[in-house]
Coordinates of C-alpha atoms and ligand atoms in Angstrom, one line a residue:
M894 CA 0.4 -4.0 12.2
I895 CA -3.1 -4.0 11.9
S896 CA -5.9 -5.5 14.9
E897 CA -7.8 -8.8 14.3
R898 CA -11.1 -7.2 14.2
M899 CA -10.3 -4.3 11.7
T900 CA -8.7 -6.9 9.5
Q901 CA -11.8 -9.1 9.6
A902 CA -13.9 -5.9 9.1
I903 CA -11.9 -4.9 5.9
N904 CA -12.1 -8.2 4.6
E905 CA -15.8 -8.1 4.8
Q906 CA -15.8 -4.9 3.0
I907 CA -13.5 -6.0 0.3
K908 CA -16.5 -8.6 -0.3
N909 CA -19.0 -5.7 -0.2
E910 CA -17.4 -3.9 -3.2
L911 CA -16.8 -6.9 -4.9
E912 CA -20.5 -7.6 -4.5
S913 CA -21.0 -4.4 -5.8
Y914 CA -18.9 -5.0 -8.9
Y915 CA -21.1 -8.2 -9.5
L916 CA -24.3 -6.3 -9.0
Y917 CA -23.1 -3.6 -11.4
L918 CA -22.2 -6.3 -14.1
S919 CA -25.7 -7.8 -13.8
M920 CA -27.3 -4.7 -14.3
A921 CA -24.8 -3.7 -17.3
A922 CA -25.9 -7.2 -18.6
Y923 CA -29.5 -6.7 -18.2
F924 CA -29.5 -3.1 -19.8
H925 CA -27.5 -4.4 -22.7
S926 CA -30.0 -7.2 -23.2
A927 CA -32.9 -4.7 -23.3
N928 CA -30.8 -2.8 -26.0
L929 CA -30.2 0.0 -23.4
D930 CA -26.4 -0.2 -24.6
G931 CA -25.9 3.6 -22.9
M932 CA -27.1 2.5 -19.3
G933 CA -25.2 -0.9 -20.0
R934 CA -21.6 1.1 -20.8
W935 CA -22.7 3.5 -17.3
M936 CA -23.1 0.3 -15.2
R937 CA -19.8 -1.3 -16.6
I938 CA -17.8 1.7 -15.6
Q939 CA -19.4 1.3 -12.3
A940 CA -18.5 -1.9 -11.8
H941 CA -15.0 -0.9 -12.7
E942 CA -14.9 1.4 -10.0
E943 CA -16.0 -1.0 -7.8
M944 CA -13.2 -3.5 -8.2
V945 CA -11.2 -0.5 -7.6
H946 CA -12.5 0.3 -4.3
A947 CA -12.0 -3.6 -3.7
M948 CA -8.3 -3.5 -4.6
K949 CA -7.7 -0.3 -2.5
L950 CA -8.9 -2.0 0.5
L951 CA -7.1 -5.4 -0.4
D952 CA -3.6 -3.7 -0.9
H953 CA -4.1 -1.7 2.4
L954 CA -4.4 -5.3 4.1
L955 CA -1.4 -6.5 2.4
D956 CA 0.6 -3.2 3.1
R957 CA -0.2 -3.5 7.0
G958 CA 0.5 -7.3 7.0
G959 CA -3.1 -8.2 7.4
K960 CA -4.4 -11.5 6.2
V961 CA -6.7 -11.5 3.3
Q962 CA -9.5 -13.9 3.7
L963 CA -12.4 -13.3 1.0
P964 CA -15.6 -14.5 2.4
D965 CA -18.1 -15.9 -0.3
L966 CA -20.0 -13.5 -2.3
K967 CA -23.7 -13.3 -1.9
Q968 CA -25.8 -13.9 -5.0
H969 CA -27.8 -10.7 -5.9
K970 CA -30.5 -10.0 -8.1
T971 CA -30.1 -10.6 -11.8
E972 CA -33.4 -9.3 -13.3
W973 CA -35.5 -6.2 -12.4
E974 CA -39.0 -5.6 -13.7
S975 CA -38.0 -2.5 -15.3
P976 CA -34.6 -0.1 -15.9
L977 CA -36.4 2.5 -13.4
E978 CA -36.1 -0.6 -10.6
A979 CA -32.6 -1.3 -11.2
W980 CA -31.8 2.1 -11.0
Q981 CA -33.6 2.5 -7.7
D982 CA -31.8 -0.6 -6.6
A983 CA -28.4 0.9 -7.5
Y984 CA -29.4 4.0 -5.2
K985 CA -30.5 1.4 -2.3
H986 CA -27.2 -0.2 -2.5
E987 CA -25.1 2.8 -2.5
Q988 CA -27.0 3.7 0.7
F989 CA -25.9 0.6 2.0
I990 CA -22.5 0.7 1.1
T991 CA -22.2 3.9 2.8
S992 CA -23.8 2.4 6.0
K993 CA -20.8 -0.3 6.0
I994 CA -18.0 2.3 5.3
N995 CA -19.3 4.5 8.3
D996 CA -19.5 1.3 10.3
L997 CA -15.8 0.4 9.5
M998 CA -14.8 4.2 10.4
D999 CA -16.7 3.8 13.8
L1000 CA -14.5 0.8 14.5
A1001 CA -11.1 2.2 13.1
R1002 CA -11.8 5.0 16.1
E1003 CA -12.9 2.6 18.5
E1004 CA -9.6 0.5 17.5
K1005 CA -7.3 3.7 17.4
D1006 CA -6.7 2.6 13.8
Y1007 CA -5.1 6.0 12.9
Q1008 CA -3.4 4.4 9.8
A1009 CA -6.9 2.8 8.6
Q1010 CA -8.5 6.6 8.8
P1011 CA -7.2 8.4 5.9
L1012 CA -8.2 5.8 3.6
L1013 CA -11.8 5.3 5.1
T1014 CA -12.3 9.2 4.8
W1015 CA -11.6 9.1 1.0
F1016 CA -14.6 6.1 0.9
I1017 CA -16.5 8.4 2.7
E1018 CA -16.3 11.1 0.4
E1019 CA -16.4 8.6 -2.3
Q1020 CA -19.7 7.7 -1.3
I1021 CA -21.1 11.0 -1.0
E1022 CA -20.4 11.1 -4.9
E1023 CA -21.5 7.6 -5.2
E1024 CA -25.0 8.2 -3.6
A1025 CA -25.6 11.5 -5.4
T1026 CA -25.0 10.1 -8.9
S1027 CA -27.2 6.9 -8.7
G1028 CA -29.4 8.9 -6.5
K1029 CA -29.7 11.4 -9.4
V1030 CA -30.3 9.0 -12.2
A1031 CA -33.0 7.0 -10.2
E1032 CA -34.9 10.5 -9.9
E1033 CA -34.5 11.2 -13.4
M1034 CA -35.5 8.0 -14.8
A1035 CA -38.9 8.3 -12.3
M1036 CA -39.4 11.4 -14.3
V1037 CA -39.2 10.2 -17.7
S1038 CA -38.8 6.4 -18.2
D1039 CA -42.6 5.8 -18.6
T1040 CA -42.3 7.0 -22.1
K1041 CA -40.0 5.4 -24.6
Q1042 CA -38.8 8.9 -25.6
G1043 CA -37.7 9.4 -22.0
L1044 CA -35.8 6.0 -21.9
F1045 CA -34.3 6.6 -25.3
F1046 CA -32.9 10.1 -24.1
M1047 CA -31.8 8.6 -20.7
D1048 CA -30.1 6.0 -22.2
R1049 CA -28.1 8.4 -24.8
E1050 CA -27.1 10.7 -21.9
L1051 CA -25.9 8.0 -19.6
G1052 CA -23.8 6.7 -22.6
Q1053 CA -21.8 9.2 -22.4
R1054 CA -19.9 8.2 -19.5
A1055 CA -16.0 7.8 -20.5
F1056 CA -14.5 4.3 -19.5
P1057 CA -11.0 5.1 -17.5
A1058 CA -7.8 4.1 -19.5
N1059 CA -7.3 0.3 -20.2
S1060 CA -10.3 -0.9 -18.2
P1061 CA -10.6 -4.5 -19.1
L1062 CA -14.8 -3.8 -19.0
D1063 CA -14.3 -1.5 -22.1
P1064 CA -15.3 -3.3 -25.1
A1065 CA -13.0 -1.2 -27.4
A1066 CA -9.8 -2.4 -24.7
Y1067 CA -10.2 -6.2 -26.0
A1068 CA -12.4 -6.0 -29.3
A1069 CA -8.7 -5.8 -31.1
T1070 CA -7.2 -8.8 -28.7
Ligands
LIG2067 FE1 -17.6 0.9 -3.8 FE2 -20.0 2.1 -5.1 O1 -19.1 1.8 -3.6

């Protein structure tokens, strides 16, 4: 059985992951509307990953008899001054998520919750990748995005990211339905 404090903290983290999903979906829409479809695609895939993160936590709670009580989602930004600003926000957001995962691990240790720790270790490792990826794009965008050619190149590059199989966020998955 999972403790009340851990249950509450994991519910809070499910919310954080769903807010990440929502934020990246907004960024995807922002990029698509600016004809940056490669970046839009990249962000849809990122949103897919965030939904998976939320579901991993939700299943962990269910498996351990914790009550799932999802808090309201916070309204995030839906407009950005520039593509560069959106990428910088994505990087900042991942740093925020890392701090939340670290807090959760602190709590799991304090509560001697050994069952939660392997899952949280997975999230800690995932956050290394999440920060590295968004941070790298933000830096590259800062180098090149002041020219139309630079933006075009980045859009092409980021559009190479592949959707996981059967993602409901992949336009190809629902085009035929
Ligand atoms: Fe679920 Fe991008 O962290």
